[in-house]
Tab-separated table of C-alpha atoms in Angstrom:
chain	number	residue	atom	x	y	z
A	1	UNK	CA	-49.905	-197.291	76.540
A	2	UNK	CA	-46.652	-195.093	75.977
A	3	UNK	CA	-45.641	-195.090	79.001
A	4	UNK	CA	-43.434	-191.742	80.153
A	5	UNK	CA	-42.730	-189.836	76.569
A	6	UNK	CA	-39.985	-186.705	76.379
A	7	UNK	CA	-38.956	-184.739	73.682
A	8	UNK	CA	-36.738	-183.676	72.209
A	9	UNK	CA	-33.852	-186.821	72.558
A	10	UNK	CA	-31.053	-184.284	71.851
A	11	UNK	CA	-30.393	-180.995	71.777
A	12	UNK	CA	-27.960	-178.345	71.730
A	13	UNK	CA	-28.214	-174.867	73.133
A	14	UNK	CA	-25.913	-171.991	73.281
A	15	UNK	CA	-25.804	-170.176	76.709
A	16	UNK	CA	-28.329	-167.515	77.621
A	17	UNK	CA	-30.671	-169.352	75.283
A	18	UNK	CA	-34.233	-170.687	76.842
A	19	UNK	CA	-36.063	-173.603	75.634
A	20	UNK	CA	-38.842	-176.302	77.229
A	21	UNK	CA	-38.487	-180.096	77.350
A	22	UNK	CA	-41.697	-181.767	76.804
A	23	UNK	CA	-42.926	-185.009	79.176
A	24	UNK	CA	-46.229	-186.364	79.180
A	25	UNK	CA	-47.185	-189.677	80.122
A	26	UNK	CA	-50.492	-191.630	79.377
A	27	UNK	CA	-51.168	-194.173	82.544
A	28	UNK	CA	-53.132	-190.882	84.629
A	29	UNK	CA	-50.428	-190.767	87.065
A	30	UNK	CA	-50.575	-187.674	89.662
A	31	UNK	CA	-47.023	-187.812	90.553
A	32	UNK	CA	-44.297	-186.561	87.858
A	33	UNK	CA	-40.931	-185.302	88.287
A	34	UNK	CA	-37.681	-184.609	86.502
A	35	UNK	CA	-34.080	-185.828	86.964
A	36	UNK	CA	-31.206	-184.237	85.567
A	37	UNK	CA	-28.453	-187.668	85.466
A	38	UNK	CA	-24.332	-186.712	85.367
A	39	UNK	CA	-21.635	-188.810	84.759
A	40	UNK	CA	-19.922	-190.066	88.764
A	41	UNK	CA	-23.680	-188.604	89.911
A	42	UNK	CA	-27.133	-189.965	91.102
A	43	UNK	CA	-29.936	-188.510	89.687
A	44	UNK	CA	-31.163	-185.141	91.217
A	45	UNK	CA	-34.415	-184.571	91.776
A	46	UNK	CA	-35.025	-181.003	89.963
A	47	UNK	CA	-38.578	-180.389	90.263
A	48	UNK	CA	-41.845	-182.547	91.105
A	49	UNK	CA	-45.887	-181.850	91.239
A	50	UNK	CA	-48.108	-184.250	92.938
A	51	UNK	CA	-51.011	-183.081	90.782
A	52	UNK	CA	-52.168	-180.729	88.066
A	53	UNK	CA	-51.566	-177.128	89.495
A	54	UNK	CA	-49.486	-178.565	92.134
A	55	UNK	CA	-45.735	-178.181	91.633
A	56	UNK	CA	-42.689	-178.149	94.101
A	57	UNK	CA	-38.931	-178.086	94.241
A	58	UNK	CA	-36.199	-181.186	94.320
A	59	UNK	CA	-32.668	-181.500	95.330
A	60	UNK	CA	-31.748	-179.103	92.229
A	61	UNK	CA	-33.950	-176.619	91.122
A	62	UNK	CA	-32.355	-173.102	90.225
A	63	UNK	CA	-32.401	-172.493	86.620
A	64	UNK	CA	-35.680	-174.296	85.866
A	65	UNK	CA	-38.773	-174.293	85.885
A	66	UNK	CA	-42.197	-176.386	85.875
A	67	UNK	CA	-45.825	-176.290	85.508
A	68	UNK	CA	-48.197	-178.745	85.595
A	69	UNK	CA	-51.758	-177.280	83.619
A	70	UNK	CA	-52.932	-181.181	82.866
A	71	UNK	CA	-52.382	-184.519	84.905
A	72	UNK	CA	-50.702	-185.599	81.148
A	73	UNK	CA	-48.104	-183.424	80.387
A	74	UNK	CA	-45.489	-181.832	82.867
A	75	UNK	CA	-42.947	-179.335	80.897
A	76	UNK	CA	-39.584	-178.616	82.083
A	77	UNK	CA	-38.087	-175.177	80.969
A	78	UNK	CA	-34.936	-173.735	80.773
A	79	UNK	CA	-35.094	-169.636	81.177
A	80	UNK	CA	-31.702	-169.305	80.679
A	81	UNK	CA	-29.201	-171.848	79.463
A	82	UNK	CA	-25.630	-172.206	81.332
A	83	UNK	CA	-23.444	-174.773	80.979
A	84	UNK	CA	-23.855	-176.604	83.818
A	85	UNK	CA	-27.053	-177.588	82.846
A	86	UNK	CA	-25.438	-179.972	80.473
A	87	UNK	CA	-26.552	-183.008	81.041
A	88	UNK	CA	-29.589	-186.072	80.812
A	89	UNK	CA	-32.899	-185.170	81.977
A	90	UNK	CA	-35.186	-187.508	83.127
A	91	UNK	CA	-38.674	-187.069	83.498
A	92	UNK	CA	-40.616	-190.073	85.704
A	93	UNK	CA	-44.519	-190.405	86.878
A	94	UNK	CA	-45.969	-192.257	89.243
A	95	UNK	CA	-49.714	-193.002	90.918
A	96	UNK	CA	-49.122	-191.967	94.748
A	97	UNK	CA	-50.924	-195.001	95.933
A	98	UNK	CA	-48.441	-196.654	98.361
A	99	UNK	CA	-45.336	-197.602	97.036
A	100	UNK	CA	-46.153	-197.105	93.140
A	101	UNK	CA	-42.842	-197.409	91.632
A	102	UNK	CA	-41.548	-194.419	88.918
A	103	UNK	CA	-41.495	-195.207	85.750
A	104	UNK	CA	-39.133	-193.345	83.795
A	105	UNK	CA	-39.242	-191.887	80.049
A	106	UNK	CA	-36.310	-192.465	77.528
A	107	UNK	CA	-34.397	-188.991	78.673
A	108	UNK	CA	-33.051	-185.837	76.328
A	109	UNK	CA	-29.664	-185.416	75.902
A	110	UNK	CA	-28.988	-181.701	76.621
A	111	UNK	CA	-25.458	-180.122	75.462
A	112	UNK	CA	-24.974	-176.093	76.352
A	113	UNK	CA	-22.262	-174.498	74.390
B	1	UNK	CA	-24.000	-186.010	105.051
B	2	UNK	CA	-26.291	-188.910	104.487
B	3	UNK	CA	-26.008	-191.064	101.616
B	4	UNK	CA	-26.598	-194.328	99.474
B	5	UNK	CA	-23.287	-195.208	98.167
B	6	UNK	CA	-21.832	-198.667	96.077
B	7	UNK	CA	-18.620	-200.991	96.512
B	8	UNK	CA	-17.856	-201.365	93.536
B	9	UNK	CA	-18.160	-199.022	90.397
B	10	UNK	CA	-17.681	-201.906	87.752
B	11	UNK	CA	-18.397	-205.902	87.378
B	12	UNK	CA	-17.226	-207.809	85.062
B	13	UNK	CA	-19.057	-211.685	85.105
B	14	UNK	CA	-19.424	-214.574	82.795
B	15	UNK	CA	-22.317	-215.213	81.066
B	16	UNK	CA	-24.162	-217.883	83.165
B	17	UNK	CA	-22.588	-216.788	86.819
B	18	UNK	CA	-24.651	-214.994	89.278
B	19	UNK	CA	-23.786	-211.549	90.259
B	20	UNK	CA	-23.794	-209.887	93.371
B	21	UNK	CA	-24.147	-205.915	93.017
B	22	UNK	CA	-23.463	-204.110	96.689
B	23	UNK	CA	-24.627	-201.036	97.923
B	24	UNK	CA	-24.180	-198.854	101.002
B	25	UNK	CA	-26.218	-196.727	102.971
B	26	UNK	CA	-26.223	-194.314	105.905
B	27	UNK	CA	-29.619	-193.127	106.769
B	28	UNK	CA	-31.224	-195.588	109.232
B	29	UNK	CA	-34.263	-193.579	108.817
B	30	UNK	CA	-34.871	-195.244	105.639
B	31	UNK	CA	-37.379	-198.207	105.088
B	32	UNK	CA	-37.751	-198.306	101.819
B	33	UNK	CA	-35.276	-199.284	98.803
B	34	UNK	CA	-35.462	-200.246	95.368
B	35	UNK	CA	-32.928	-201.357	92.719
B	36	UNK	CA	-33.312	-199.709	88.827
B	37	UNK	CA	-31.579	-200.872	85.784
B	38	UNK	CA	-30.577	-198.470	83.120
B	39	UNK	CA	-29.401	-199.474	79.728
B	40	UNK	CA	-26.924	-197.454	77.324
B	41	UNK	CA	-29.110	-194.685	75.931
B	42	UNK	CA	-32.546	-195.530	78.256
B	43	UNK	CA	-34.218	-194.260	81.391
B	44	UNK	CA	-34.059	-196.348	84.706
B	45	UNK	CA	-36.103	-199.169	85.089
B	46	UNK	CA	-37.790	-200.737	88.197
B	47	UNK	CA	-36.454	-204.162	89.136
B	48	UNK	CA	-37.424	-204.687	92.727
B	49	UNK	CA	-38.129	-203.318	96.045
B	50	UNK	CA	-37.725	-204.016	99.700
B	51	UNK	CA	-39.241	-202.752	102.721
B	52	UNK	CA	-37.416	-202.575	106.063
B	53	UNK	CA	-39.401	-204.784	107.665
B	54	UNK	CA	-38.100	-207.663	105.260
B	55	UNK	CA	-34.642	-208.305	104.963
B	56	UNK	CA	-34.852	-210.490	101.620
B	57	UNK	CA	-37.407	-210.375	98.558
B	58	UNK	CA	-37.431	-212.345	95.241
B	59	UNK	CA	-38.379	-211.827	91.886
B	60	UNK	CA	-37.666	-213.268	88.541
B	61	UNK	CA	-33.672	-214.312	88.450
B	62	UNK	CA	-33.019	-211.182	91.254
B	63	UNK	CA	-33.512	-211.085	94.917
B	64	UNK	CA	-32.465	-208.655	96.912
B	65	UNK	CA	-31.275	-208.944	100.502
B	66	UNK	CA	-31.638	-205.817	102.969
B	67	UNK	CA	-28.900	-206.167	106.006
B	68	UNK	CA	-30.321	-203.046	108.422
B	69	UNK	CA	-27.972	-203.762	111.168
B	70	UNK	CA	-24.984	-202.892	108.950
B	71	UNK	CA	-26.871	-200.869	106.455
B	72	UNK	CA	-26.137	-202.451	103.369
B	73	UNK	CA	-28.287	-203.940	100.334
B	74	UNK	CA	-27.177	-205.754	97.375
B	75	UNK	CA	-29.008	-207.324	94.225
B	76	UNK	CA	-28.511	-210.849	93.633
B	77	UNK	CA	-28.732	-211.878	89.611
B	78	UNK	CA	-29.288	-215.407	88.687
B	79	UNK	CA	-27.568	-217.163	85.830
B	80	UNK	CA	-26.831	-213.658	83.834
B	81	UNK	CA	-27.337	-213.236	80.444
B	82	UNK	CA	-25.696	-210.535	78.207
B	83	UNK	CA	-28.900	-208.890	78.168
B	84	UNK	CA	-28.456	-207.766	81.812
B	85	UNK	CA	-25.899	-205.288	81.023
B	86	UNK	CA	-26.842	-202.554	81.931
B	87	UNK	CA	-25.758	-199.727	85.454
B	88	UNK	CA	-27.618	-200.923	88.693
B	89	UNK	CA	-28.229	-197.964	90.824
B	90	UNK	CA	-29.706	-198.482	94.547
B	91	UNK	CA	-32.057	-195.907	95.892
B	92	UNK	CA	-33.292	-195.131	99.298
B	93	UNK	CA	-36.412	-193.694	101.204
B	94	UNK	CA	-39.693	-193.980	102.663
B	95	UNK	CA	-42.325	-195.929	102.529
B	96	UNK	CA	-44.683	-193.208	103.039
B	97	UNK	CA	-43.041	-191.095	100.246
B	98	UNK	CA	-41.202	-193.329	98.333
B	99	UNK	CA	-40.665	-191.277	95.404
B	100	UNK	CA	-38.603	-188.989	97.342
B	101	UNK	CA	-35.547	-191.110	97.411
B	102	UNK	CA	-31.756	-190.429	97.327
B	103	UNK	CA	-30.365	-192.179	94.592
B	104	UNK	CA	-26.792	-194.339	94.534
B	105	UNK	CA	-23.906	-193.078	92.313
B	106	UNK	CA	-24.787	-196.921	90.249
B	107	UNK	CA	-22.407	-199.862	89.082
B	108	UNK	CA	-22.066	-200.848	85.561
B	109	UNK	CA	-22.622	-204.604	85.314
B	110	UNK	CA	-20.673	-206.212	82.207
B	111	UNK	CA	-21.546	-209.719	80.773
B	112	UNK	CA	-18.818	-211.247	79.129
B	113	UNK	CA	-20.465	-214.280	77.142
């Protein structure tokens, strides 16, 4: 198995533009979620979906959004990049069977200019 | 508001010593936490968990001990090896939605060999 898998690992974006970061894991997990991680921060919860067609909001969630068309692959898109969105996102999946833990997937490395 | 917080931002230990990583937290609704490791450059990774209804649990070279009456948890390393460099962060929740957890600001362990 893969595991959690994101791409890209880095990328730069000037503001205003949009772009998608990709997750998909492999282990037919119905719980995914991403995490945006910044430096003296814990991770934020941005967005979640507890199945495919199912999505919800985290701790975080203006300026992105989610859909969730297959129980694989949950993408994360930026409509409109600011600055503050700088940062490392963190997508994680998990089975919802009691206590599952997340597993996490490398992270992308987002810089907005 | 309510939060999981740490002592101490930074440890420095020799290779061979056991560490002790702290963490604080507020919400005594909570009965669920875990402990993650995150390497330079990787996503968090589960080390162990601990209900509230236990107040110590043991894995391989870590055990963590859960004190509810002062609301504190810390991660116990055995014999630490370079290799377990890495940030710690603590997380808190429940056990009936454990992957809605509020996540600890994390301490960066160093091994000095």
């Amino acid at each position: 198995n893969a595991g959690v898998t994101q791409t890209p690992k880095f990328q730069v974006l000037k503001t205003g533009q949009s772009m998608t970061l990709q997750c998909a894991q492999d282990m037919n997990h119905e719980y995914m979620s991403w995490y945006r991680q910044d430096p003296g921060m814990g991770l934020r919860l941005i967005h979640y979906s507890v199945g495919a067609g199912i999505t919800d909001q985290g701790e975080v969630p203006n300026g992105y959004n989610v859909s969730r068309s297959t129980t694989e692959d949950f993408p994360l898109r930026l409509l409109s990049a600011a600055p503050s969105q700088t940062s490392v996102y963190f997508c994680a999946s998990s089975s919802l069977a009691g206590t599952d833990t997340q597993y996490f997937g490398p992270g992308t490395r987002l810089t907005v200019l | 508001g309510e939060s999981v917080g740490l002592h101490l931002p930074t440890l420095s230990v020799q290779e061979g010593d056991n560490s002790i990583i702290n963490c604080a937290y507020s919400n005594s609704a909570s009965d669920y936490f875990i402990w993650y490791k995150q390497e330079s450059g990787k996503g968090p990774q589960f080390i162990i968990d601990i209900r509230s209804n236990m107040d110590k649990r043991q894995g391989q070279r870590v055990t963590v001990l859960l004190n509810k009456t002062v609301k504190h948890l810390s991660l116990q390393i055995a014999a630490t090896q370079p290799g377990d460099s890495a940030v710690y962060f603590c997380a808190e929740g429940n056990a009936g939605n454990n992957r809605k957890l509020i996540w600890g600001l994390g301490t960066s362990l160093a091994v000095n060999p």
